[in-house]
PDB file of N, CA and C in Angstrom:
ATOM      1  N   UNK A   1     100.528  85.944 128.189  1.00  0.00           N
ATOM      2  CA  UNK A   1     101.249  85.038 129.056  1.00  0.00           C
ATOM      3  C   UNK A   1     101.909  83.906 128.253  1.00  0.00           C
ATOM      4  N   UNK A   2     101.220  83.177 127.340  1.00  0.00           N
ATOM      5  CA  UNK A   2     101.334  82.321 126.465  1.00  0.00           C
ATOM      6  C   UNK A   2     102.858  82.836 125.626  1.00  0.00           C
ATOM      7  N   UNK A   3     103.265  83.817 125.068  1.00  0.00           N
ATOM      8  CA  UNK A   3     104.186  84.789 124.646  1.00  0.00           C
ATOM      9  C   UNK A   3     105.189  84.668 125.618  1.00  0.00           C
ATOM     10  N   UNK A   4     105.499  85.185 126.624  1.00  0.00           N
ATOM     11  CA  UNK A   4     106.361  85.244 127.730  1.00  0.00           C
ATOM     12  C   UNK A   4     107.176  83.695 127.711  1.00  0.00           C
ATOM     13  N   UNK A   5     106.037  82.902 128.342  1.00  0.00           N
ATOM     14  CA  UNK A   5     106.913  81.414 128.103  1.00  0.00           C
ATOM     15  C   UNK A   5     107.180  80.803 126.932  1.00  0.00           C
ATOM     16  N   UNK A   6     106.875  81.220 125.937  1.00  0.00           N
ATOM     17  CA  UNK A   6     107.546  80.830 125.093  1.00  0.00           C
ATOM     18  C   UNK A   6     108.642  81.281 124.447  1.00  0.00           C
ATOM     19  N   UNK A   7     109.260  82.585 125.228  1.00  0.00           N
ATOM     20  CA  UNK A   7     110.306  83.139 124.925  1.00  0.00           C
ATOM     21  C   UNK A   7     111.250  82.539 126.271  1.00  0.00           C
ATOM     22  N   UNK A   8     110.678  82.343 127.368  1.00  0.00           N
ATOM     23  CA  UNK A   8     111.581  81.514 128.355  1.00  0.00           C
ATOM     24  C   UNK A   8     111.924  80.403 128.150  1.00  0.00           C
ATOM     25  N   UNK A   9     110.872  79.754 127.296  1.00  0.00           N
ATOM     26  CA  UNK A   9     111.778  78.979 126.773  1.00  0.00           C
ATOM     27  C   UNK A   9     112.661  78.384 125.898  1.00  0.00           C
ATOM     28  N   UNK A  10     113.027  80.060 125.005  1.00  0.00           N
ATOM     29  CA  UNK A  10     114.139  80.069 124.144  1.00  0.00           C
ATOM     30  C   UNK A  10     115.141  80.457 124.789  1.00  0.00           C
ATOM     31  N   UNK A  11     114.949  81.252 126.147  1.00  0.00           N
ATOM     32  CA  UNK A  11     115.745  82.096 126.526  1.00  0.00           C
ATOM     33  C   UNK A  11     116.760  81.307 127.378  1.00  0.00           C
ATOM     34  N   UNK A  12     115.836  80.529 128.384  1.00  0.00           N
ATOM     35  CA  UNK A  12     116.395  79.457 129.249  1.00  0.00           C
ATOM     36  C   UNK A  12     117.648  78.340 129.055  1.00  0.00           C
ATOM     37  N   UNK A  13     117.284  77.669 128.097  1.00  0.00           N
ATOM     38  CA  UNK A  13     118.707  76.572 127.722  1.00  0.00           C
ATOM     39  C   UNK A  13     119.718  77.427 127.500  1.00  0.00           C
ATOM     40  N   UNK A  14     119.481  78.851 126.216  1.00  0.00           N
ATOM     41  CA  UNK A  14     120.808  79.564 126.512  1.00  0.00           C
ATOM     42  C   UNK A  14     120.991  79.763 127.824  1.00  0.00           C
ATOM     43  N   UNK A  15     120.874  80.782 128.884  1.00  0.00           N
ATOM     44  CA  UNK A  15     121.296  80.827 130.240  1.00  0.00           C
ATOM     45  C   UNK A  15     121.652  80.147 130.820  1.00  0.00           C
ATOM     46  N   UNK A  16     121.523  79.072 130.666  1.00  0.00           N
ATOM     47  CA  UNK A  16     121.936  77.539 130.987  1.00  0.00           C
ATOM     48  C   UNK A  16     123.042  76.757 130.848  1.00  0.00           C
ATOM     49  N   UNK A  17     123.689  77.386 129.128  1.00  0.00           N
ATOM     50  CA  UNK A  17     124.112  76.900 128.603  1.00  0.00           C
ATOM     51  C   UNK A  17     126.182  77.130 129.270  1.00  0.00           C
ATOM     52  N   UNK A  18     126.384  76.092 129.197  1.00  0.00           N
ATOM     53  CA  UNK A  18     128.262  76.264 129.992  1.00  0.00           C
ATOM     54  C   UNK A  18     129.317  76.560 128.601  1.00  0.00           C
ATOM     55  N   UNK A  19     128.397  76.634 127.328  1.00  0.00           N
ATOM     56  CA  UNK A  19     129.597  76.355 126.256  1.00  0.00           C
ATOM     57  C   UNK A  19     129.608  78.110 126.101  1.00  0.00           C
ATOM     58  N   UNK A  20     130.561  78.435 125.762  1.00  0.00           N
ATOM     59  CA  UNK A  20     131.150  79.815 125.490  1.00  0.00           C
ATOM     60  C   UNK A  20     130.248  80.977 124.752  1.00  0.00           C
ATOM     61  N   UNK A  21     130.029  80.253 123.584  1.00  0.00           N
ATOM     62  CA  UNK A  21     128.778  81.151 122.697  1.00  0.00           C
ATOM     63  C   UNK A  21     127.831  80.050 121.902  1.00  0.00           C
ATOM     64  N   UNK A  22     126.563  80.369 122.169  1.00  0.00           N
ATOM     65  CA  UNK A  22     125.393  79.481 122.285  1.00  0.00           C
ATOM     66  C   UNK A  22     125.037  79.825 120.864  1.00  0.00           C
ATOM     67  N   UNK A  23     125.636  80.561 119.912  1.00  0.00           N
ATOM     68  CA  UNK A  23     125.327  80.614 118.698  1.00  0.00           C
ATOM     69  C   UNK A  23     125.905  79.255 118.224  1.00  0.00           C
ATOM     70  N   UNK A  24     127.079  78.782 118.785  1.00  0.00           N
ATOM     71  CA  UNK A  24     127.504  77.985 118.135  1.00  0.00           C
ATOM     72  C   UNK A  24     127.896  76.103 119.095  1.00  0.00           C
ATOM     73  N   UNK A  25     126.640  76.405 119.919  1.00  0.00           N
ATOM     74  CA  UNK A  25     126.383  75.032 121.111  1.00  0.00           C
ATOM     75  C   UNK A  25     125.820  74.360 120.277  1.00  0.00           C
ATOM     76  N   UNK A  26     126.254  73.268 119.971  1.00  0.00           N
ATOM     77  CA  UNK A  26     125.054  72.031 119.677  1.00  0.00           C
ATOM     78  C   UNK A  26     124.181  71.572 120.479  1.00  0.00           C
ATOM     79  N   UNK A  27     124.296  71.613 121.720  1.00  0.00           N
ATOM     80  CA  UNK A  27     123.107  71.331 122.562  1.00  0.00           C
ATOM     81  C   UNK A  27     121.954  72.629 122.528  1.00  0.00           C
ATOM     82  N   UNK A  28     122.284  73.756 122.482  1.00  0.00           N
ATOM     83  CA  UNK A  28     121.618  74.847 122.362  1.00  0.00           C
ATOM     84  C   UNK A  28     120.965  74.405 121.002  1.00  0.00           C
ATOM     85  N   UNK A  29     121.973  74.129 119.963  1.00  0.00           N
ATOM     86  CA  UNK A  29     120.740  74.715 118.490  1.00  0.00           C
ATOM     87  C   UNK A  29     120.091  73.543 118.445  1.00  0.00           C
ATOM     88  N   UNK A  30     119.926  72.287 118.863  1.00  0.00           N
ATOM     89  CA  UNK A  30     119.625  71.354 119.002  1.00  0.00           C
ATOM     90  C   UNK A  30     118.188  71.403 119.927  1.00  0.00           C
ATOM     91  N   UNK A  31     118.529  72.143 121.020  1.00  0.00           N
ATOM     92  CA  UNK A  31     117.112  72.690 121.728  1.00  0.00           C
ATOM     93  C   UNK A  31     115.938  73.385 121.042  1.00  0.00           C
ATOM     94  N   UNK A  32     116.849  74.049 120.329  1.00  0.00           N
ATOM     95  CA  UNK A  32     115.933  75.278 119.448  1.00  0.00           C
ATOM     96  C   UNK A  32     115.044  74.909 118.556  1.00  0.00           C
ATOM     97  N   UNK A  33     115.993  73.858 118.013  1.00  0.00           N
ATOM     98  CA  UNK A  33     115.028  72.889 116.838  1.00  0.00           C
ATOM     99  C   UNK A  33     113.966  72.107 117.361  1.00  0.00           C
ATOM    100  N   UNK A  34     113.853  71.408 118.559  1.00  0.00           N
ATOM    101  CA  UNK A  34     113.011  70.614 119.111  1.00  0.00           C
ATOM    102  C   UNK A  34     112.224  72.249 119.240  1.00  0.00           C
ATOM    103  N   UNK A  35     112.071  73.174 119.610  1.00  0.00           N
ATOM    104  CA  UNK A  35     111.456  73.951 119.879  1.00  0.00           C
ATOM    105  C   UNK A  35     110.586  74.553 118.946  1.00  0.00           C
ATOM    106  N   UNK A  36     111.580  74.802 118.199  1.00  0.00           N
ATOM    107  CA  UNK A  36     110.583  75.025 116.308  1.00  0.00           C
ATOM    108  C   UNK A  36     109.690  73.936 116.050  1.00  0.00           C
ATOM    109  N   UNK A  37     110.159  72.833 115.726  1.00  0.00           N
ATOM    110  CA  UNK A  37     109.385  71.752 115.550  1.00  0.00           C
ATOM    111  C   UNK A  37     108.626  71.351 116.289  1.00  0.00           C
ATOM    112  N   UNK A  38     107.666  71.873 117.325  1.00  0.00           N
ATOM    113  CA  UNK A  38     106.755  71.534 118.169  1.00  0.00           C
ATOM    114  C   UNK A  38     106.111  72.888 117.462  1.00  0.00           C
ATOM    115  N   UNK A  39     106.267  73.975 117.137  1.00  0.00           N
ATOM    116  CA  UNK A  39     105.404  75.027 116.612  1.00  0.00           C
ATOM    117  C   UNK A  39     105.205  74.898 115.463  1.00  0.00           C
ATOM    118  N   UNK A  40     105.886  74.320 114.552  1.00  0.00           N
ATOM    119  CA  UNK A  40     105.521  74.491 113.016  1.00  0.00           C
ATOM    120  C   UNK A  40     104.602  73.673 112.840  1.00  0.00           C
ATOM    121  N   UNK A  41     103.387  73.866 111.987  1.00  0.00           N
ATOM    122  CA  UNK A  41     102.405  72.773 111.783  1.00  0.00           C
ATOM    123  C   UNK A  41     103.013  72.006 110.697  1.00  0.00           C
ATOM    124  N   UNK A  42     102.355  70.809 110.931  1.00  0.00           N
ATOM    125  CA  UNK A  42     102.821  69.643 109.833  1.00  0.00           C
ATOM    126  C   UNK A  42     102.512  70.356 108.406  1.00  0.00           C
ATOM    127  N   UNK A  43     102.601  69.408 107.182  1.00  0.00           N
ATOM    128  CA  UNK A  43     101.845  69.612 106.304  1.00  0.00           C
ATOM    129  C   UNK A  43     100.529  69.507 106.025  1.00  0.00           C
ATOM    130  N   UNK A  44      99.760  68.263 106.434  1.00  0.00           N
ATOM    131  CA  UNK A  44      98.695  67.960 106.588  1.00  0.00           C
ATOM    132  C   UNK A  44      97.771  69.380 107.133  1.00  0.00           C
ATOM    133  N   UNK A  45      98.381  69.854 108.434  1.00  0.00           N
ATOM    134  CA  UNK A  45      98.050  71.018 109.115  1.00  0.00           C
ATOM    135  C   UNK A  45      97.966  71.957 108.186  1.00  0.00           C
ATOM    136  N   UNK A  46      98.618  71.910 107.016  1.00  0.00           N
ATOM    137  CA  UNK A  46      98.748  73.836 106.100  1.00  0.00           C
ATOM    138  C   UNK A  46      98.239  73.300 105.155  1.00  0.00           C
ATOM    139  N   UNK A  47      97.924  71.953 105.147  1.00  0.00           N
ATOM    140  CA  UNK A  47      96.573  71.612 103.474  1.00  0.00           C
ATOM    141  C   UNK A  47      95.032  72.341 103.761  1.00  0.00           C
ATOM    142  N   UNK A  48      94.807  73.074 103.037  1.00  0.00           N
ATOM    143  CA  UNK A  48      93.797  73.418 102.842  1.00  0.00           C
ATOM    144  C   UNK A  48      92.499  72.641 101.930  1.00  0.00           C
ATOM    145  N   UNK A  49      92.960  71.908 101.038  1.00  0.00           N
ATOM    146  CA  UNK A  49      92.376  70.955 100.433  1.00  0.00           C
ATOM    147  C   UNK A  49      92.036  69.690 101.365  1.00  0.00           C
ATOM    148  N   UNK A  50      92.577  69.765 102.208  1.00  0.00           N
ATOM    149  CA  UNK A  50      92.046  67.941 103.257  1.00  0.00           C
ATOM    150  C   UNK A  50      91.359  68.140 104.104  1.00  0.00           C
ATOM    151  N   UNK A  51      90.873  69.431 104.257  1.00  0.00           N
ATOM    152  CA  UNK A  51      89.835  69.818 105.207  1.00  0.00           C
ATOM    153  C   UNK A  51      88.479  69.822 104.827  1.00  0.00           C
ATOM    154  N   UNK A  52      87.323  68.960 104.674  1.00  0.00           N
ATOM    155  CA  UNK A  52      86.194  69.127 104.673  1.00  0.00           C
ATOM    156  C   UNK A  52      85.274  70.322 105.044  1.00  0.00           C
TER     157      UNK A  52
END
């Protein structure tokens, strides 16, 4: 389930989107990025050394 919405909500702003081709929307790739960047772990997150 977890999977599903997180493809709706890549999928969504495109469908959404009024500009012609969403490859090349700034509001679209602009979404996408806020979207990545809520999934990628920090660095701190991928140190393996700062973990006790």
């Amino acid at each position: 389930m977890a999977a599903l919405r997180s493809a709706l909500e890549l999928l969504e702003p495109g469908l959404n989107c009024s500009h012609e081709d969403i490859a090349i929307c700034p509001a679209y790739q602009a979404r996408l990025a806020e979207l990545v960047d809520a999934r990628v772990p920090g660095p701190a997150e991928n140190d393996v050394t700062a973990r006790s």
